[in-house]
Amino acid sequence: MTGDLFSSESVTRGHPDKLCDTVSDAIVDACIAVDPNARVAVETCVKGKQDLGLIVLAGEVSLNGPAPDYEAVAREAALNVGYDSHDIGMDAGSSKWTEVQVHITTQSSNIAQGVNKDGLSQGAGDQGLMFGYACTETEAFEELKGRYFPLAAALSQRLTRRLTTVREQNILPWARPDGKSQVTVEYDEKGQISKVHTVIIAIQHDKALKDQFDGSEEAELAHVRSEIETHVVKHVIPSTLLEQGYKLVVNGTGRFADPGGPYADAGLTGRKIIVDTYGGMGRHGGGAFSGKDPSKVDRSAAYAARWAAKHVVAAGVADRCEIQLAYVIGVAEPVSVRVETFGTSEVPERTIAERVKSAFDFRPGAIARDLDLLKPIYSQTAAGGHFGRLPGQDGTFPWETLEEARLAQLR
């Protein structure tokens, strides 16, 4: 990466794919609230149309207790995102304007027999491989310390969370739910980040905004750009990264007015897995997180791998760490635990791997126990990134916490 550029993107809660993730995770939370050991695998599809919007729920749920009202959960989640008007992309609260189809059955008995075991003998909910990643890029900036995360990904996440905040707090009253960000950072000849090179923002806005500028789309765009730079970009990106100058692109087509969201683009659960993780800096096993209960190692083991990788870096063992886990369906112990430090550690990677296996128990039941995952905590993960967010500031994410005892085992 020396002397090079690297880019990462993020999307807001109102992006159609993230709306689907939000609905799916709201169903996970509703099921776990009934039964902490509920088995949930639900995907969502949304599409807004001129005459009728559509939310489709499909998947499998098994739980001990009354099933939630899936349609009501889906509508409430979409309303909370901001889709309360057909004019902006979807009116989730109205059966006149939005239909909800529910196609949810029970979990396959063949899967259940391998997964539904007690405690630490619980088998993995599927085969697969998961990656966790951490690095020191954010630690050079006071505003970002403690995240141990790729900088481009951290900044792009912060931008989209801020886009949601300025809309919900009416700081930018013309802003609408759908939006994206992309950040390109530049590395110097020593491989250290020197500046932010480019920031790209797409933000859906009120179609009537241009009326304030005598119908001029050019003046409208200039206003949107200025407001975004002031209230979003400069609010969340450390000033030291911007002082050498940077390129800002806002609504690159020239306009992104109502209707947007599901009306402009269909959405589907699980289509933003790189946005959810490390912005392309770390590898990804391919499995999505949202809509799945923690017996699904696509989700829980990815959280555990991130938790362990963050401890390795925070312990000072390496500047970069990637941990791969692999599982067999119905089997508790992972097939493999692999550590890669990209030449940033003086400790042999096999030694680090042994320390990691000693400090962390990667059986699904142990992961759920150690990270306290059998609670309805998943809606907050659906947008803004699952990793690199500090507990108490950006959400309550147990896999982002650091424990001194585990740090000591890794040193």
Short mmCIF file of C-alpha atoms in Angstrom, two decimals:
data_model
loop_
_atom_site.label_atom_id
_atom_site.label_comp_id
_atom_site.label_asym_id
_atom_site.label_seq_id
_atom_site.Cartn_x
_atom_site.Cartn_y
_atom_site.Cartn_z
CA MET A 1 0.00 0.00 0.00
CA THR A 2 3.02 2.30 0.23
CA GLY A 3 2.45 5.58 -1.62
CA ASP A 4 -0.96 4.34 -2.69
CA LEU A 5 -4.66 5.05 -2.23
CA PHE A 6 -7.31 2.89 -0.55
CA SER A 7 -11.07 3.42 -0.58
CA SER A 8 -13.97 2.11 1.52
CA GLU A 9 -17.69 2.84 1.41
CA SER A 10 -20.67 2.77 3.72
CA VAL A 11 -24.43 3.26 3.36
CA THR A 12 -27.11 4.78 5.59
CA ARG A 13 -29.95 3.01 7.37
CA GLY A 14 -32.25 4.20 4.59
CA HIS A 15 -30.34 2.57 1.76
CA PRO A 16 -32.69 -0.14 0.38
CA ASP A 17 -30.29 -3.00 1.22
CA LYS A 18 -29.74 -1.66 4.73
CA LEU A 19 -33.48 -1.20 5.18
CA CYS A 20 -33.74 -4.93 4.51
CA ASP A 21 -30.98 -5.72 6.99
CA THR A 22 -32.77 -3.55 9.55
CA VAL A 23 -36.08 -5.36 9.08
CA SER A 24 -34.41 -8.78 9.23
CA ASP A 25 -32.54 -7.92 12.43
CA ALA A 26 -35.70 -6.48 13.98
CA ILE A 27 -37.27 -9.91 13.44
CA VAL A 28 -34.23 -11.58 15.04
CA ASP A 29 -34.62 -9.34 18.08
CA ALA A 30 -38.37 -9.93 18.29
CA CYS A 31 -37.84 -13.70 18.24
CA ILE A 32 -35.00 -13.66 20.80
CA ALA A 33 -37.17 -11.49 23.06
CA VAL A 34 -39.66 -14.40 23.09
CA ASP A 35 -37.06 -17.17 23.27
CA PRO A 36 -33.31 -16.48 23.76
CA ASN A 37 -32.56 -19.76 21.99
CA ALA A 38 -34.74 -19.01 18.98
CA ARG A 39 -33.45 -20.17 15.61
CA VAL A 40 -33.88 -17.43 13.04
CA ALA A 41 -32.85 -17.10 9.42
CA VAL A 42 -34.96 -14.44 7.74
CA GLU A 43 -34.26 -12.37 4.65
CA THR A 44 -36.11 -9.31 3.43
CA CYS A 45 -36.71 -7.83 -0.01
CA VAL A 46 -38.16 -4.36 -0.59
CA LYS A 47 -39.32 -2.49 -3.67
CA GLY A 48 -41.23 0.74 -3.97
CA LYS A 49 -43.57 1.23 -6.92
CA GLN A 50 -45.79 4.03 -8.15
CA ASP A 51 -48.96 2.29 -7.02
CA LEU A 52 -47.82 -0.01 -4.19
CA GLY A 53 -44.66 -0.67 -2.19
CA LEU A 54 -43.65 -4.19 -1.24
CA ILE A 55 -41.87 -5.82 1.72
CA VAL A 56 -41.26 -9.55 1.37
CA LEU A 57 -40.16 -11.65 4.37
CA ALA A 58 -38.83 -15.15 3.71
CA GLY A 59 -36.97 -17.65 5.85
CA GLU A 60 -37.16 -20.02 8.78
CA VAL A 61 -37.92 -19.49 12.45
CA SER A 62 -38.21 -21.98 15.31
CA LEU A 63 -38.88 -20.82 18.86
CA ASN A 64 -40.55 -21.83 22.10
CA GLY A 65 -43.37 -19.36 22.53
CA PRO A 66 -45.75 -17.29 20.46
CA ALA A 67 -44.38 -16.10 17.14
CA PRO A 68 -44.07 -12.32 16.79
CA ASP A 69 -46.36 -10.47 14.40
CA TYR A 70 -43.80 -10.42 11.59
CA GLU A 71 -45.72 -7.91 9.50
CA ALA A 72 -46.02 -5.46 12.40
CA VAL A 73 -42.32 -5.85 13.22
CA ALA A 74 -41.36 -5.18 9.60
CA ARG A 75 -43.57 -2.12 9.29
CA GLU A 76 -42.32 -0.63 12.57
CA ALA A 77 -38.68 -1.17 11.61
CA ALA A 78 -39.13 0.53 8.24
CA LEU A 79 -40.99 3.43 9.86
CA ASN A 80 -38.17 3.87 12.38
CA VAL A 81 -35.72 4.13 9.49
CA GLY A 82 -37.77 7.03 8.13
CA TYR A 83 -39.93 5.52 5.42
CA ASP A 84 -43.25 7.05 6.43
CA SER A 85 -44.29 8.61 3.13
CA HIS A 86 -44.94 7.18 -0.32
CA ASP A 87 -43.47 10.41 -1.74
CA ILE A 88 -39.97 9.64 -0.43
CA GLY A 89 -39.84 5.96 -1.39
CA MET A 90 -42.18 3.98 0.88
CA ASP A 91 -44.98 4.47 3.41
CA ALA A 92 -44.37 1.43 5.57
CA GLY A 93 -47.19 2.24 7.97
CA SER A 94 -49.93 2.18 5.37
CA SER A 95 -51.45 -1.03 4.01
CA LYS A 96 -52.87 1.13 1.21
CA TRP A 97 -49.37 2.04 -0.02
CA THR A 98 -47.23 -0.88 1.18
CA GLU A 99 -47.97 -4.61 1.14
CA VAL A 100 -46.10 -6.99 3.45
CA GLN A 101 -45.82 -10.62 2.37
CA VAL A 102 -44.75 -13.19 4.97
CA HIS A 103 -43.20 -16.47 3.82
CA ILE A 104 -41.63 -17.85 7.01
CA THR A 105 -41.55 -21.55 7.88
CA THR A 106 -39.80 -23.60 10.59
CA GLN A 107 -36.16 -24.66 10.61
CA SER A 108 -35.26 -27.91 8.85
CA SER A 109 -35.23 -30.85 11.29
CA ASN A 110 -32.00 -32.10 9.68
CA ILE A 111 -30.27 -28.86 10.59
CA ALA A 112 -31.88 -28.65 14.01
CA GLN A 113 -30.64 -32.07 15.15
CA GLY A 114 -27.03 -30.94 14.85
CA VAL A 115 -27.50 -27.44 16.24
CA ASN A 116 -30.02 -27.81 19.04
CA LYS A 117 -27.71 -29.24 21.68
CA ASP A 118 -27.23 -27.92 25.18
CA GLY A 119 -24.62 -25.37 26.14
CA LEU A 120 -21.08 -25.81 24.88
CA SER A 121 -21.93 -28.91 22.87
CA GLN A 122 -24.11 -26.84 20.53
CA GLY A 123 -23.00 -27.41 16.96
CA ALA A 124 -22.31 -24.75 14.35
CA GLY A 125 -25.43 -23.70 12.46
CA ASP A 126 -23.71 -24.19 9.12
CA GLN A 127 -20.39 -24.93 7.52
CA GLY A 128 -18.30 -21.98 6.42
CA LEU A 129 -15.35 -19.74 7.06
CA MET A 130 -15.25 -16.42 8.86
CA PHE A 131 -12.63 -13.70 9.14
CA GLY A 132 -11.86 -11.16 11.83
CA TYR A 133 -9.51 -8.22 11.27
CA ALA A 134 -7.89 -5.44 13.27
CA CYS A 135 -5.12 -2.90 12.71
CA THR A 136 -3.62 0.24 14.24
CA GLU A 137 -4.65 2.76 11.56
CA THR A 138 -7.24 4.55 13.70
CA GLU A 139 -4.96 4.79 16.73
CA ALA A 140 -3.02 7.80 15.42
CA PHE A 141 -6.12 10.00 15.81
CA GLU A 142 -7.53 10.96 19.19
CA GLU A 143 -11.13 10.93 17.92
CA LEU A 144 -10.75 7.34 16.73
CA LYS A 145 -8.58 5.70 19.38
CA GLY A 146 -9.61 2.34 20.71
CA ARG A 147 -11.21 1.19 17.46
CA TYR A 148 -8.22 -0.69 15.98
CA PHE A 149 -9.81 -0.46 12.57
CA PRO A 150 -8.97 0.42 8.95
CA LEU A 151 -9.18 4.20 8.66
CA ALA A 152 -11.06 4.46 5.35
CA ALA A 153 -13.75 2.11 6.66
CA ALA A 154 -13.98 3.91 10.01
CA LEU A 155 -14.45 7.29 8.35
CA SER A 156 -16.98 6.10 5.80
CA GLN A 157 -19.02 4.52 8.61
CA ARG A 158 -18.90 7.71 10.66
CA LEU A 159 -20.08 9.72 7.67
CA THR A 160 -23.19 7.61 7.08
CA ARG A 161 -24.07 7.54 10.76
CA ARG A 162 -23.78 11.32 10.72
CA LEU A 163 -26.00 11.54 7.62
CA THR A 164 -28.68 9.75 9.63
CA THR A 165 -28.15 12.01 12.64
CA VAL A 166 -28.47 15.29 10.72
CA ARG A 167 -31.73 14.04 9.22
CA GLU A 168 -33.24 12.70 12.45
CA GLN A 169 -32.25 15.81 14.44
CA ASN A 170 -33.54 18.10 11.66
CA ILE A 171 -30.13 19.76 11.27
CA LEU A 172 -30.60 19.28 7.53
CA PRO A 173 -34.41 19.25 7.18
CA TRP A 174 -34.27 18.50 3.46
CA ALA A 175 -32.31 15.25 3.96
CA ARG A 176 -34.01 11.91 3.34
CA PRO A 177 -33.15 8.36 4.54
CA ASP A 178 -31.23 7.01 1.54
CA GLY A 179 -27.51 7.82 1.38
CA LYS A 180 -23.98 6.60 0.81
CA SER A 181 -20.42 7.60 1.61
CA GLN A 182 -17.01 6.67 0.25
CA VAL A 183 -13.60 7.70 1.60
CA THR A 184 -10.22 7.40 -0.10
CA VAL A 185 -7.14 7.75 2.09
CA GLU A 186 -3.60 8.37 0.87
CA TYR A 187 -0.48 6.62 2.20
CA ASP A 188 2.98 8.19 2.26
CA GLU A 189 6.25 6.57 1.16
CA LYS A 190 6.54 4.87 4.59
CA GLY A 191 3.11 3.28 4.27
CA GLN A 192 1.56 5.62 6.84
CA ILE A 193 -1.70 7.46 6.22
CA SER A 194 -0.98 11.05 5.30
CA LYS A 195 -4.38 12.51 4.39
CA VAL A 196 -7.90 12.00 3.16
CA HIS A 197 -7.73 12.17 -0.61
CA THR A 198 -11.41 12.04 -1.63
CA VAL A 199 -14.80 12.01 0.08
CA ILE A 200 -17.92 11.00 -1.85
CA ILE A 201 -21.41 11.54 -0.48
CA ALA A 202 -24.75 10.67 -2.00
CA ILE A 203 -27.76 11.97 -0.06
CA GLN A 204 -31.41 11.75 -1.01
CA HIS A 205 -33.14 15.10 -0.55
CA ASP A 206 -36.51 16.83 -0.71
CA LYS A 207 -37.53 17.31 -4.33
CA ALA A 208 -38.90 20.75 -3.46
CA LEU A 209 -35.50 22.00 -2.28
CA LYS A 210 -34.70 23.61 -5.61
CA ASP A 211 -37.77 25.87 -5.23
CA GLN A 212 -35.69 27.80 -2.68
CA PHE A 213 -33.25 28.57 -5.48
CA ASP A 214 -35.71 29.66 -8.19
CA GLY A 215 -35.71 26.20 -9.69
CA SER A 216 -31.95 26.15 -10.26
CA GLU A 217 -30.54 22.64 -9.83
CA GLU A 218 -27.01 24.06 -9.93
CA ALA A 219 -27.72 26.36 -6.98
CA GLU A 220 -29.51 23.53 -5.19
CA LEU A 221 -26.49 21.23 -5.59
CA ALA A 222 -24.10 23.95 -4.40
CA HIS A 223 -26.23 24.37 -1.27
CA VAL A 224 -26.38 20.63 -0.59
CA ARG A 225 -22.63 20.36 -1.05
CA SER A 226 -21.89 23.24 1.31
CA GLU A 227 -24.21 21.93 4.02
CA ILE A 228 -22.84 18.40 3.76
CA GLU A 229 -19.26 19.65 4.02
CA THR A 230 -20.05 21.76 7.10
CA HIS A 231 -22.40 19.51 9.04
CA VAL A 232 -21.20 16.06 8.00
CA VAL A 233 -17.68 15.86 6.55
CA LYS A 234 -15.90 18.36 8.78
CA HIS A 235 -17.93 17.20 11.77
CA VAL A 236 -16.64 13.61 11.73
CA ILE A 237 -13.29 13.54 9.91
CA PRO A 238 -10.28 14.69 11.97
CA SER A 239 -9.15 18.11 10.73
CA THR A 240 -5.54 16.95 10.40
CA LEU A 241 -6.64 14.61 7.63
CA LEU A 242 -8.30 17.41 5.68
CA GLU A 243 -5.87 20.30 6.10
CA GLN A 244 -3.74 19.32 3.08
CA GLY A 245 -6.80 19.64 0.86
CA TYR A 246 -9.18 16.96 -0.36
CA LYS A 247 -11.72 16.39 -3.12
CA LEU A 248 -15.39 16.37 -2.17
CA VAL A 249 -18.05 14.95 -4.47
CA VAL A 250 -21.69 15.28 -3.42
CA ASN A 251 -24.48 13.72 -5.48
CA GLY A 252 -22.24 13.03 -8.44
CA THR A 253 -25.10 12.80 -10.97
CA GLY A 254 -26.09 16.36 -10.06
CA ARG A 255 -29.29 15.54 -8.16
CA PHE A 256 -30.72 12.84 -5.87
CA ALA A 257 -34.25 14.02 -5.12
CA ASP A 258 -37.39 12.23 -3.92
CA PRO A 259 -38.47 9.56 -4.44
CA GLY A 260 -35.43 7.52 -3.53
CA GLY A 261 -34.95 4.50 -1.31
CA PRO A 262 -36.90 1.40 -2.33
CA TYR A 263 -38.69 3.34 -5.08
CA ALA A 264 -35.42 4.05 -6.86
CA ASP A 265 -33.72 0.72 -6.14
CA ALA A 266 -34.82 -2.69 -4.85
CA GLY A 267 -33.22 -3.86 -1.61
CA LEU A 268 -32.21 -7.27 -0.30
CA THR A 269 -30.79 -8.56 2.99
CA GLY A 270 -27.09 -9.42 2.91
CA ARG A 271 -25.95 -7.36 -0.08
CA LYS A 272 -23.66 -5.06 1.92
CA ILE A 273 -21.30 -7.53 3.60
CA ILE A 274 -18.14 -5.51 2.89
CA VAL A 275 -19.82 -2.36 4.19
CA ASP A 276 -20.73 -4.38 7.30
CA THR A 277 -17.16 -5.47 7.95
CA TYR A 278 -13.80 -3.92 7.01
CA GLY A 279 -14.44 -1.91 3.87
CA GLY A 280 -12.43 -4.33 1.75
CA MET A 281 -9.27 -4.12 3.88
CA GLY A 282 -9.79 -7.51 5.52
CA ARG A 283 -11.05 -10.64 3.83
CA HIS A 284 -14.63 -11.87 4.11
CA GLY A 285 -15.89 -15.44 4.24
CA GLY A 286 -19.01 -14.58 2.24
CA GLY A 287 -21.79 -15.10 4.76
CA ALA A 288 -24.06 -12.17 5.68
CA PHE A 289 -24.89 -11.34 9.31
CA SER A 290 -28.33 -9.76 9.41
CA GLY A 291 -31.41 -11.90 9.87
CA LYS A 292 -29.49 -14.67 11.66
CA ASP A 293 -29.52 -15.71 15.30
CA PRO A 294 -26.13 -16.33 17.00
CA SER A 295 -26.22 -20.11 16.45
CA LYS A 296 -25.35 -19.18 12.87
CA VAL A 297 -21.55 -18.95 12.87
CA ASP A 298 -21.72 -16.66 9.83
CA ARG A 299 -22.61 -14.08 12.44
CA SER A 300 -21.34 -15.16 15.87
CA ALA A 301 -17.98 -16.56 14.75
CA ALA A 302 -17.29 -13.46 12.66
CA TYR A 303 -17.89 -11.43 15.82
CA ALA A 304 -15.60 -13.72 17.80
CA ALA A 305 -12.86 -13.56 15.16
CA ARG A 306 -12.98 -9.75 15.22
CA TRP A 307 -12.92 -9.80 19.04
CA ALA A 308 -9.81 -11.98 19.05
CA ALA A 309 -8.02 -10.05 16.28
CA LYS A 310 -8.65 -6.76 18.10
CA HIS A 311 -7.11 -8.22 21.26
CA VAL A 312 -4.02 -9.34 19.33
CA VAL A 313 -3.43 -5.83 17.99
CA ALA A 314 -4.36 -4.05 21.23
CA ALA A 315 -1.92 -6.32 23.09
CA GLY A 316 0.88 -4.96 20.90
CA VAL A 317 1.65 -8.33 19.37
CA ALA A 318 1.06 -7.10 15.80
CA ASP A 319 0.06 -3.95 13.93
CA ARG A 320 -2.29 -5.92 11.70
CA CYS A 321 -4.04 -9.18 12.45
CA GLU A 322 -6.48 -11.32 10.52
CA ILE A 323 -8.00 -14.45 12.05
CA GLN A 324 -9.78 -17.11 10.03
CA LEU A 325 -12.17 -19.62 11.58
CA ALA A 326 -13.78 -22.55 9.76
CA TYR A 327 -16.66 -24.80 10.85
CA VAL A 328 -18.58 -27.97 10.01
CA ILE A 329 -22.36 -27.89 10.42
CA GLY A 330 -23.43 -29.56 13.64
CA VAL A 331 -19.91 -29.65 15.10
CA ALA A 332 -18.93 -27.32 17.95
CA GLU A 333 -15.15 -27.08 17.59
CA PRO A 334 -13.86 -25.11 14.59
CA VAL A 335 -12.03 -27.06 11.92
CA SER A 336 -9.23 -24.51 11.90
CA VAL A 337 -7.97 -21.33 13.54
CA ARG A 338 -5.47 -19.39 11.44
CA VAL A 339 -3.63 -16.15 12.23
CA GLU A 340 -2.06 -13.80 9.66
CA THR A 341 -0.14 -10.67 10.73
CA PHE A 342 1.17 -9.54 7.32
CA GLY A 343 4.76 -9.29 8.54
CA THR A 344 3.90 -6.86 11.35
CA SER A 345 4.78 -9.16 14.27
CA GLU A 346 8.08 -10.47 15.57
CA VAL A 347 6.22 -13.35 17.22
CA PRO A 348 5.71 -16.40 14.96
CA GLU A 349 2.14 -16.63 13.71
CA ARG A 350 1.82 -20.22 14.89
CA THR A 351 2.70 -19.05 18.40
CA ILE A 352 0.10 -16.30 18.19
CA ALA A 353 -2.47 -18.83 16.96
CA GLU A 354 -1.78 -21.05 19.97
CA ARG A 355 -2.17 -18.09 22.31
CA VAL A 356 -5.43 -17.12 20.59
CA LYS A 357 -6.82 -20.65 20.96
CA SER A 358 -5.86 -20.60 24.62
CA ALA A 359 -7.43 -17.19 25.28
CA PHE A 360 -10.65 -17.65 23.27
CA ASP A 361 -13.17 -20.47 23.02
CA PHE A 362 -14.59 -20.48 19.49
CA ARG A 363 -17.36 -23.04 20.04
CA PRO A 364 -20.73 -21.41 19.18
CA GLY A 365 -22.11 -21.97 22.67
CA ALA A 366 -19.01 -20.44 24.24
CA ILE A 367 -19.11 -17.46 21.88
CA ALA A 368 -22.75 -16.81 22.82
CA ARG A 369 -21.83 -17.09 26.50
CA ASP A 370 -18.71 -14.93 26.43
CA LEU A 371 -20.21 -12.21 24.23
CA ASP A 372 -23.68 -12.40 25.84
CA LEU A 373 -25.33 -12.86 22.45
CA LEU A 374 -28.66 -14.38 23.50
CA LYS A 375 -30.27 -10.97 23.84
CA PRO A 376 -32.18 -8.73 21.40
CA ILE A 377 -29.16 -6.57 20.52
CA TYR A 378 -29.05 -6.99 16.76
CA SER A 379 -31.15 -4.14 15.38
CA GLN A 380 -28.43 -1.66 16.31
CA THR A 381 -25.89 -3.60 14.24
CA ALA A 382 -27.91 -3.47 11.02
CA ALA A 383 -26.48 -0.16 9.79
CA GLY A 384 -23.28 1.78 10.39
CA GLY A 385 -20.98 -1.24 10.50
CA HIS A 386 -20.75 -4.24 12.81
CA PHE A 387 -17.14 -3.50 13.78
CA GLY A 388 -14.95 -0.58 14.78
CA ARG A 389 -17.62 1.07 16.93
CA LEU A 390 -16.81 1.80 20.55
CA PRO A 391 -19.20 0.45 23.21
CA GLY A 392 -21.20 3.24 24.79
CA GLN A 393 -20.51 5.67 21.94
CA ASP A 394 -21.63 3.95 18.77
CA GLY A 395 -23.66 1.06 20.19
CA THR A 396 -23.36 -1.76 22.69
CA PHE A 397 -21.18 -4.22 20.81
CA PRO A 398 -19.59 -6.75 23.21
CA TRP A 399 -17.13 -8.00 20.56
CA GLU A 400 -15.50 -4.55 20.57
CA THR A 401 -14.62 -4.66 24.27
CA LEU A 402 -11.10 -5.43 25.45
CA GLU A 403 -10.41 -7.61 28.51
CA GLU A 404 -7.14 -7.31 30.40
CA ALA A 405 -6.97 -11.02 31.22
CA ARG A 406 -7.16 -11.98 27.54
CA LEU A 407 -4.68 -9.26 26.55
CA ALA A 408 -2.22 -10.67 29.09
CA GLN A 409 -2.61 -14.19 27.64
CA LEU A 410 -1.70 -12.92 24.19
CA ARG A 411 1.42 -10.95 25.15
#
